[in-house]
PDB file of C-alpha atoms in Angstrom:
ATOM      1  CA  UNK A   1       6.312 -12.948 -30.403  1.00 68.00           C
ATOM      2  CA  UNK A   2       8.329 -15.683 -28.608  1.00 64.00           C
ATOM      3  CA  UNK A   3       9.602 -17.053 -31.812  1.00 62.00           C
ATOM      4  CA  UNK A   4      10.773 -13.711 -32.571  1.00 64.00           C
ATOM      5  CA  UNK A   5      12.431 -13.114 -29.665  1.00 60.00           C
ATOM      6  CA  UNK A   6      13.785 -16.740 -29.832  1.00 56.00           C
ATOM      7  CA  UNK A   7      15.130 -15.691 -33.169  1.00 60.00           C
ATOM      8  CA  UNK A   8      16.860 -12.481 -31.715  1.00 61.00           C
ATOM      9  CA  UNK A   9      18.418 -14.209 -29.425  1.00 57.00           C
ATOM     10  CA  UNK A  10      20.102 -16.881 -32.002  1.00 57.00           C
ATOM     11  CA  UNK A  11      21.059 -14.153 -33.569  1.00 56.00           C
ATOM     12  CA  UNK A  12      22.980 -12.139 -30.377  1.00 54.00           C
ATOM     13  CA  UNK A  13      24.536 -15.250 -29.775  1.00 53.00           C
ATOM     14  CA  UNK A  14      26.497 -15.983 -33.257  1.00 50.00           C
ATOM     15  CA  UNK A  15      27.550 -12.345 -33.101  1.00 51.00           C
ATOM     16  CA  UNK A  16      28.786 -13.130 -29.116  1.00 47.00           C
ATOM     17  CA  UNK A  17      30.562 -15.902 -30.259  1.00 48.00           C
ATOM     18  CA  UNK A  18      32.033 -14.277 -33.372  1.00 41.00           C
ATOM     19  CA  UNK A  19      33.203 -10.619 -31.563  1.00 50.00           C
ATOM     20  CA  UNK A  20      33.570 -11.463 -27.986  1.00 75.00           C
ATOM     21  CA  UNK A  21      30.823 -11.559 -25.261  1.00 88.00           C
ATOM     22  CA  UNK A  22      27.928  -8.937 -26.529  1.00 90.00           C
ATOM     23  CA  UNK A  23      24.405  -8.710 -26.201  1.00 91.00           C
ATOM     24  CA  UNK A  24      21.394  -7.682 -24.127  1.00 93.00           C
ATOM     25  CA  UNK A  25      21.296  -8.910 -20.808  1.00 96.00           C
ATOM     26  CA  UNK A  26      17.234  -8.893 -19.449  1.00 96.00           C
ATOM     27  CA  UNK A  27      16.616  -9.329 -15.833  1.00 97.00           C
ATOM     28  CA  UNK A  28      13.589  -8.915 -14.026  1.00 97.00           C
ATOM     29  CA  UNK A  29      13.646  -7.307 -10.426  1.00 97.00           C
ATOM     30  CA  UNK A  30      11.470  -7.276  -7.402  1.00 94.00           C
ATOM     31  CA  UNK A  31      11.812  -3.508  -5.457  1.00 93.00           C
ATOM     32  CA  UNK A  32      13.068  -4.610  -2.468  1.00 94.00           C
ATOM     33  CA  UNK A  33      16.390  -4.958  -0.353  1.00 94.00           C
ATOM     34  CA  UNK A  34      17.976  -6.988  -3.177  1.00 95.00           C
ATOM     35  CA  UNK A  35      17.595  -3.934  -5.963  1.00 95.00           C
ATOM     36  CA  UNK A  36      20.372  -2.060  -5.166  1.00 94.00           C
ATOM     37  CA  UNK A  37      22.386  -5.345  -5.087  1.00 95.00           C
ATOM     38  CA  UNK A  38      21.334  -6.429  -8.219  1.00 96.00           C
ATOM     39  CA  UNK A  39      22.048  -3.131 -10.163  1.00 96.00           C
ATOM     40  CA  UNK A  40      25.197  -2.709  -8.774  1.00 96.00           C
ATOM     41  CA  UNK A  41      26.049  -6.146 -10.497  1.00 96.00           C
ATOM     42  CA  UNK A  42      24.632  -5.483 -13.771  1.00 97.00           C
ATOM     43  CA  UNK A  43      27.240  -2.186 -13.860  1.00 97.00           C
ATOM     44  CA  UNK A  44      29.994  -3.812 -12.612  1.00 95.00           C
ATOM     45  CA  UNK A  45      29.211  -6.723 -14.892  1.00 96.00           C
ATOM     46  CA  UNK A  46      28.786  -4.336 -18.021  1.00 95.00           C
ATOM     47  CA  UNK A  47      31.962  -2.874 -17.332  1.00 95.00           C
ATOM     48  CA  UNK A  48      33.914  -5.664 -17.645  1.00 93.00           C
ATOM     49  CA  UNK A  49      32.025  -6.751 -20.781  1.00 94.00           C
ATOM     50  CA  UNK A  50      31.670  -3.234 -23.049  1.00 94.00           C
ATOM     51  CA  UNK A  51      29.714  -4.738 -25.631  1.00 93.00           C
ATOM     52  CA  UNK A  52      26.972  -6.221 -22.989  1.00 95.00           C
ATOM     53  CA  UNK A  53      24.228  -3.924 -22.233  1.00 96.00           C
ATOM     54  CA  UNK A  54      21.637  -4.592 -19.379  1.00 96.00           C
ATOM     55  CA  UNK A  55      17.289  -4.273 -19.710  1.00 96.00           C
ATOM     56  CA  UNK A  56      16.177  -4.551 -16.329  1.00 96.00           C
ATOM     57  CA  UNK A  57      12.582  -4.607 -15.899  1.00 96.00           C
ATOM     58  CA  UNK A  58      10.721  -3.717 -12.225  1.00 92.00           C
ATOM     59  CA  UNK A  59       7.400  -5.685 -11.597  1.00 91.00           C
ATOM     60  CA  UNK A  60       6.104  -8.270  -8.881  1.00 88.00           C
ATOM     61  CA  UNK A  61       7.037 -11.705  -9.161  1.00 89.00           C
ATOM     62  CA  UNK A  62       4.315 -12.937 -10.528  1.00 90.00           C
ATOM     63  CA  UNK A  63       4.571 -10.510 -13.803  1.00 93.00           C
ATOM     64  CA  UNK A  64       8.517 -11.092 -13.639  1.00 95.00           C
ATOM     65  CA  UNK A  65       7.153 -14.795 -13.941  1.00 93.00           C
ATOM     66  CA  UNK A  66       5.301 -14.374 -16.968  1.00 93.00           C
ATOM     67  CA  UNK A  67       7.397 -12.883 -18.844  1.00 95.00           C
ATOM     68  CA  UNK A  68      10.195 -15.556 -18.093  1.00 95.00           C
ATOM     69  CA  UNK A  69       7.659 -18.039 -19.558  1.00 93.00           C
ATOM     70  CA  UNK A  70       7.337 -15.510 -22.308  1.00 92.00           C
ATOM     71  CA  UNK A  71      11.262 -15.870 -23.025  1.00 91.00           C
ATOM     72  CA  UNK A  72      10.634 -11.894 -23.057  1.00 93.00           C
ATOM     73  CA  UNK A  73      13.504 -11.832 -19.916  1.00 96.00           C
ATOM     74  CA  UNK A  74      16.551 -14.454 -19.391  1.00 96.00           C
ATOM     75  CA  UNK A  75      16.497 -13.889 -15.695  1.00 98.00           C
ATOM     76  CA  UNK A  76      14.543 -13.514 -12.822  1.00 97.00           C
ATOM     77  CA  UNK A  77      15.148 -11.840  -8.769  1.00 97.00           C
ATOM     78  CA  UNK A  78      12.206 -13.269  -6.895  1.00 95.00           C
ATOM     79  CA  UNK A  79      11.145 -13.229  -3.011  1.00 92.00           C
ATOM     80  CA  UNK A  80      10.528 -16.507  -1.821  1.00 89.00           C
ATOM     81  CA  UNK A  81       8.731 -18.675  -1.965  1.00 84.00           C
ATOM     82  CA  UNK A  82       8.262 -19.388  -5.453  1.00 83.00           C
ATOM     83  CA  UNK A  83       7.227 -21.911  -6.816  1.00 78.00           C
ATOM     84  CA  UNK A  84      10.116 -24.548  -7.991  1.00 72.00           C
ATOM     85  CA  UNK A  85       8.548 -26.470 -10.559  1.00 83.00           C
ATOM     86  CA  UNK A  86       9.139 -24.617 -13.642  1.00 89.00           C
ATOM     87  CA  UNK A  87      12.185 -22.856 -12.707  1.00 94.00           C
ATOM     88  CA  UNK A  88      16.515 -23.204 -11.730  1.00 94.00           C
ATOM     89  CA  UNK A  89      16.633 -21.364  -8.849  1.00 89.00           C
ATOM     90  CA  UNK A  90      19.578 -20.259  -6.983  1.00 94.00           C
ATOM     91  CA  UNK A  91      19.325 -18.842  -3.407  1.00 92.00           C
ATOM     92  CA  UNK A  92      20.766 -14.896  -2.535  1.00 94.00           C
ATOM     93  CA  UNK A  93      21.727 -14.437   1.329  1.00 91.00           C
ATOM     94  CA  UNK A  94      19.981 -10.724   1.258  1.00 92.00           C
ATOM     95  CA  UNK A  95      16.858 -11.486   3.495  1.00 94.00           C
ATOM     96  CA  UNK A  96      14.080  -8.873   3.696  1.00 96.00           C
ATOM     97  CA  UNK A  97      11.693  -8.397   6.607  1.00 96.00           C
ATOM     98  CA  UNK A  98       8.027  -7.978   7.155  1.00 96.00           C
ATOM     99  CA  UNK A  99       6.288  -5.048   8.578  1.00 96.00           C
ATOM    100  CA  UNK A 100       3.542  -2.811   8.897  1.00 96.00           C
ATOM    101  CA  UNK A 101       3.814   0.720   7.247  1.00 97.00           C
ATOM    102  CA  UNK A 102       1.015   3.469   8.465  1.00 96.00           C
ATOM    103  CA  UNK A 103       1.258   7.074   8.780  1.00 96.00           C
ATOM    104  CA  UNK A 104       3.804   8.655  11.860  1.00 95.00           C
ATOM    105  CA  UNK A 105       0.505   9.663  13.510  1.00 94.00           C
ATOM    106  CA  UNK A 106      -1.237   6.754  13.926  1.00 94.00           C
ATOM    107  CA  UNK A 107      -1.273   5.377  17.852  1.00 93.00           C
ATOM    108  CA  UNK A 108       0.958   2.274  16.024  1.00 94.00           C
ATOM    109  CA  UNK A 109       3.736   4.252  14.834  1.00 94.00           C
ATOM    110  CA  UNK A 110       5.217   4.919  18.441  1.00 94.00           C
ATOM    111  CA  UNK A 111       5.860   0.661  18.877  1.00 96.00           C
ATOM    112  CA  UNK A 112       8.851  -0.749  18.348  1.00 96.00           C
ATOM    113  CA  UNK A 113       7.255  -3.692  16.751  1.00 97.00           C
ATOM    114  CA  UNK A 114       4.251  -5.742  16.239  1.00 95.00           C
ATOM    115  CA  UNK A 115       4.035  -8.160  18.359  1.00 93.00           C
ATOM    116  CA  UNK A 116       0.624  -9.183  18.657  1.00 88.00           C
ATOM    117  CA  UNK A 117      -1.942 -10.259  15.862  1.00 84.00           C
ATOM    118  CA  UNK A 118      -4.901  -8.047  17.815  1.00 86.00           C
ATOM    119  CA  UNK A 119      -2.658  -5.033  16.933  1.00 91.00           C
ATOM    120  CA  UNK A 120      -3.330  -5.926  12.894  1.00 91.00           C
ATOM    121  CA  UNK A 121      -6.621  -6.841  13.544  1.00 87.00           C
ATOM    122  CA  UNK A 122      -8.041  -3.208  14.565  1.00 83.00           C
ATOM    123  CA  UNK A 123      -6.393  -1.398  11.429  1.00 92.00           C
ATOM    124  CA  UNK A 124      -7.923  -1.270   8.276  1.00 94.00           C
ATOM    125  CA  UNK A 125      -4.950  -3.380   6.239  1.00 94.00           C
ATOM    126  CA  UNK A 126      -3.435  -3.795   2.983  1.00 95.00           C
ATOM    127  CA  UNK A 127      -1.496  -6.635   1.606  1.00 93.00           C
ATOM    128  CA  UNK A 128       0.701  -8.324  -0.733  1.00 92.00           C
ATOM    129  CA  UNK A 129      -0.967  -9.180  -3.997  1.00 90.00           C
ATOM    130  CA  UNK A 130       0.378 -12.494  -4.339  1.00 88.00           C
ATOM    131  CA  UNK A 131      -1.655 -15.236  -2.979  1.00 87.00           C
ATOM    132  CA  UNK A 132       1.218 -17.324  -1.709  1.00 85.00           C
ATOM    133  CA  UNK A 133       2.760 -14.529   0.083  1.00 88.00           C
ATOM    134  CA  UNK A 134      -0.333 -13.794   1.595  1.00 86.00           C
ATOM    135  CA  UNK A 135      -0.678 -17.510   2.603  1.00 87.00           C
ATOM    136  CA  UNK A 136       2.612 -17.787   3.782  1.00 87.00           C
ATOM    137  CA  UNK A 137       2.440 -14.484   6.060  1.00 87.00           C
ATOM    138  CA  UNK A 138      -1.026 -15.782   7.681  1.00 86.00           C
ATOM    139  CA  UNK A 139       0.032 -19.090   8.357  1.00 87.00           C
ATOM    140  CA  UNK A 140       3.067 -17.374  10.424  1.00 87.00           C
ATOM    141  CA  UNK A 141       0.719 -14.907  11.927  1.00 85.00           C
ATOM    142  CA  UNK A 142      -1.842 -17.875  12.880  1.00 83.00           C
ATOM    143  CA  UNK A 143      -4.287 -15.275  11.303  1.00 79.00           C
ATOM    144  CA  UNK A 144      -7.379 -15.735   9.208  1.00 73.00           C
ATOM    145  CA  UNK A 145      -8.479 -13.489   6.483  1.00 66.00           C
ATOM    146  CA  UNK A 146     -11.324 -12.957   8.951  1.00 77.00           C
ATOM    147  CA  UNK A 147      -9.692 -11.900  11.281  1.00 81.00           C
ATOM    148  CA  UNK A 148      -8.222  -9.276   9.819  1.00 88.00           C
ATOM    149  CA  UNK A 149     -10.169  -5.669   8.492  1.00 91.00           C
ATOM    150  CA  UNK A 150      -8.739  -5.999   4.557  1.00 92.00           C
ATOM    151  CA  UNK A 151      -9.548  -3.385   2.397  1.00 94.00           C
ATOM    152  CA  UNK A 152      -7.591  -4.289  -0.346  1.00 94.00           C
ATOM    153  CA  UNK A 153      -4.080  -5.859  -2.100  1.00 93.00           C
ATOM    154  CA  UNK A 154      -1.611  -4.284  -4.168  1.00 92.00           C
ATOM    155  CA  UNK A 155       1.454  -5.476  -6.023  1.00 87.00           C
ATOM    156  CA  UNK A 156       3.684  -2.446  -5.803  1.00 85.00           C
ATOM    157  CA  UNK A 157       3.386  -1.263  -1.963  1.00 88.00           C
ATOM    158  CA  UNK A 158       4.706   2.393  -3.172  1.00 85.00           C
ATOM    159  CA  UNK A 159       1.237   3.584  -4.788  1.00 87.00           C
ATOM    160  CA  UNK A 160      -0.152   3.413  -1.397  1.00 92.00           C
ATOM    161  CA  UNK A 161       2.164   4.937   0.731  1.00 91.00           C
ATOM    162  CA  UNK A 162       0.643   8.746  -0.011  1.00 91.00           C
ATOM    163  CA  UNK A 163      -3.245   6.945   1.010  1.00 92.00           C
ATOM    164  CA  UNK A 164      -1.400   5.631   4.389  1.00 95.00           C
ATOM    165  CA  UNK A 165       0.465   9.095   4.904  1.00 93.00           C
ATOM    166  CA  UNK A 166      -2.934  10.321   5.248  1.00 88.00           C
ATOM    167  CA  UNK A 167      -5.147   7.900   6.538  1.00 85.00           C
ATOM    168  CA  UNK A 168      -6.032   5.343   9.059  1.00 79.00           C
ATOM    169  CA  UNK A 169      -5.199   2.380   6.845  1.00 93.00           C
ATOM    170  CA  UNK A 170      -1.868   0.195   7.760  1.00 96.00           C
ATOM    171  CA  UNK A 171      -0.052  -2.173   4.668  1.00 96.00           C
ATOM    172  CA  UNK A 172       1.967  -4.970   5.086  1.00 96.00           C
ATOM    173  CA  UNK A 173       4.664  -4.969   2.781  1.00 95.00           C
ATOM    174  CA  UNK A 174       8.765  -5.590   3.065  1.00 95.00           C
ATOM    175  CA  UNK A 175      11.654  -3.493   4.804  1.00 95.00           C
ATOM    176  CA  UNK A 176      13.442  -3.293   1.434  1.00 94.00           C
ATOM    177  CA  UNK A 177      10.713  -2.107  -0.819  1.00 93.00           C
ATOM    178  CA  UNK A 178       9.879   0.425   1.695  1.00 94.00           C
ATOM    179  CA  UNK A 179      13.432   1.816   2.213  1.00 93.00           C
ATOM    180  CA  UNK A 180      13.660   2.295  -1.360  1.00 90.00           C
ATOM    181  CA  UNK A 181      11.296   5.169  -1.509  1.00 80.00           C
ATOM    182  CA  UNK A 182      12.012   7.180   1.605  1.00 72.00           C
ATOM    183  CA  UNK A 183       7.790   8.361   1.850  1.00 77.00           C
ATOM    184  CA  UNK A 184       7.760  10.935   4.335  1.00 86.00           C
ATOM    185  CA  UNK A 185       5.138  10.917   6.744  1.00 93.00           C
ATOM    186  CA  UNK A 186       4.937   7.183   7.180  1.00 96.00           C
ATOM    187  CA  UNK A 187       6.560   4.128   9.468  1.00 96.00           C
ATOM    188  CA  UNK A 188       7.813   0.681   9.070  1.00 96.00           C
ATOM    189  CA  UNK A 189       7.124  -1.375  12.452  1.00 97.00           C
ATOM    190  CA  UNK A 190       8.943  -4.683  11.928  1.00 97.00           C
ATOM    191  CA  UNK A 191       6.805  -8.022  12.831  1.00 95.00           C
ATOM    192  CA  UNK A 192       8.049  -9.719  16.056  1.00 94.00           C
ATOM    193  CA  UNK A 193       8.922 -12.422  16.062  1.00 92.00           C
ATOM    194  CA  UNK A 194      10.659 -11.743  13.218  1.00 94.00           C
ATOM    195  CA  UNK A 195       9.169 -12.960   9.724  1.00 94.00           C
ATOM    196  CA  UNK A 196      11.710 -12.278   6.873  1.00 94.00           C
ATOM    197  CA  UNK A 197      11.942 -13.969   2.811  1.00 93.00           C
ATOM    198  CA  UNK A 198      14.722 -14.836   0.842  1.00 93.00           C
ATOM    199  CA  UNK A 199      15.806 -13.314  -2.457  1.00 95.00           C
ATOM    200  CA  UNK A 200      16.715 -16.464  -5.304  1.00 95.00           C
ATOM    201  CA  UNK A 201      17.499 -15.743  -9.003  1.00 96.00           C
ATOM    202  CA  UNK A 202      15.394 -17.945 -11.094  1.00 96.00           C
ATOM    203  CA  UNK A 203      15.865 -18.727 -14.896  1.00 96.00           C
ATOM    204  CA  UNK A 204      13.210 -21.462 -17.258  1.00 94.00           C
ATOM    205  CA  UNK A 205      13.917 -24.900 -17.092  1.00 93.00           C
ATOM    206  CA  UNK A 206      14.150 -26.565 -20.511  1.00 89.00           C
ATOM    207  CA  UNK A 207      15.482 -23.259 -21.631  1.00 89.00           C
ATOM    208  CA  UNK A 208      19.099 -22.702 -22.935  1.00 90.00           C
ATOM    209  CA  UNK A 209      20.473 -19.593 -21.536  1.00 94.00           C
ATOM    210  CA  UNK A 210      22.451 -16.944 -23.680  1.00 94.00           C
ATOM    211  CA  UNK A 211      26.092 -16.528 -23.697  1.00 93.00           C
ATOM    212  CA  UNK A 212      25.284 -13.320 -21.898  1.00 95.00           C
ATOM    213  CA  UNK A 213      22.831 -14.796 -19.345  1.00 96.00           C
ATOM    214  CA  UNK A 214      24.950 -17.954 -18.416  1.00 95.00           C
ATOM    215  CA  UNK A 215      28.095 -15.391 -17.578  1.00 95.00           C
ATOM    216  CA  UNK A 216      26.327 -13.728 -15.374  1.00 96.00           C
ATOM    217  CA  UNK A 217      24.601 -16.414 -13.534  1.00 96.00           C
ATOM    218  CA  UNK A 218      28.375 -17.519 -13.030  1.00 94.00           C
ATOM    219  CA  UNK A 219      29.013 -13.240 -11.970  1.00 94.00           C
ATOM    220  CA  UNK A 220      26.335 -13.527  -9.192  1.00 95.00           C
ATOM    221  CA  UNK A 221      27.346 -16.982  -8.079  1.00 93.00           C
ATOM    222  CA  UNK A 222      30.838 -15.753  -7.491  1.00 91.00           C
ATOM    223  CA  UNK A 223      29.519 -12.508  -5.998  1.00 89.00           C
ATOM    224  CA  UNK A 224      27.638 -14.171  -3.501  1.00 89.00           C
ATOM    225  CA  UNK A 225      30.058 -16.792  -2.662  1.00 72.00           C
ATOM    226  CA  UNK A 226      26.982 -19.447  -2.682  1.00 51.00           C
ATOM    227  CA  UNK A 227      26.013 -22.510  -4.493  1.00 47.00           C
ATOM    228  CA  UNK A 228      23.000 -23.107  -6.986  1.00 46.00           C
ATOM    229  CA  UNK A 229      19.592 -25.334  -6.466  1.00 47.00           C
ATOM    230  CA  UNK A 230      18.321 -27.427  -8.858  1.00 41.00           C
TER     231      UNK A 230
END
């Protein structure tokens, strides 16, 4: 299937050269604050380039991972961290904060914030999927697995926000991805001090981009006014 795709791609690329910039742009997305960034920019980039047309594909990082090392998408739009070793990355100044989402009538939705680790200790509590995340977040927290009531972990927050809407259980998830829906019925109470992750655009080492993908790595760069990572 790689080969295939490998092959597809040769192929996009001699009729690029031979008719102007043309092709299929795929990008992977997280759903969080940098989405409506991101396809903003792949309009905006399609319009200047008619022939171009965009796949963007909405998963968790670790899937959007995969199928990077799959050569099945060009492009990546991570949270941090992620892990460098396999990947360019280049860093996106759109941060996205950590809260806790439960229903509007739980004795928690009335604070302002969370600011102790007690007050996610006596919830029953979902989080992140990904293991590094989760790491990340306790080490921040000072918080064991322990000491915490888990009942479970998720990859897409937004399948649970009907169970929280009507329950007792609290998930910890990011401002972004929960803006994006607009659940009714449920809160986001921000983590104080404040705990937020960077967005970075990541693309395979070893890996030669397309014509398509390598303008608009140079698009976002310039949109963002910052400079790449090795």
């Amino acid at each position: 299937k790689a080969m295939l795709q490998l092959l597809d791609d040769a192929l996009l690329d001699l009729k690029s050269t031979e008719q102007g910039l043309t092709g299929i742009l795929s990008v992977g997305c997280v759903e969080t604050a940098i989405t409506p960034c991101i396809s903003q920019w792949l309009y905006e980039f399609q319009q200047i380039y008619p022939g171009v047309r965009f796949s963007m594909y909405d998963a968790y990082s670790d899937d959007i991972k995969n199928r990077l090392d799959q050569n099945t998408l060009e492009l990546g739009f991570l949270v941090e961290p992620v892990e460098a070793a396999k990947y360019h990355f280049y860093k996106i100044n759109k941060p996205d904060r950590w809260g806790l989402v439960v229903s509007s009538e739980h004795p928690l939705s009335k604070l302002a914030a969370i600011t102790k680790s007690s007050q996610l200790s006596d919830i029953e509590l979902i989080l992140p999927a990904r293991n590094i995340v989760r790491d990340d977040l306790a080490d921040q927290l000072h918080l064991n697995d322990g000491d915490l009531n888990i009942i479970g972990c998720t990859n897409l927050s937004s399948n649970f926000y009907p169970l929280i809407a009507s329950g007792e259980a609290g998930m910890l998830t990011l401002e972004g991805s929960f803006n994006l829906r607009n659940q009714r019925n449920v809160v986001f109470i921000p983590l104080e001090p404040e705990i937020s992750h960077q967005h970075v655009m990541v693309w395979r080492k070893n890996v030669v981009l397309s014509p398509v993908a390598s303008k608009f790595v140079a698009f976002v760069q310039n949109k963002t006014m910052l400079y790449p990572e090795n």
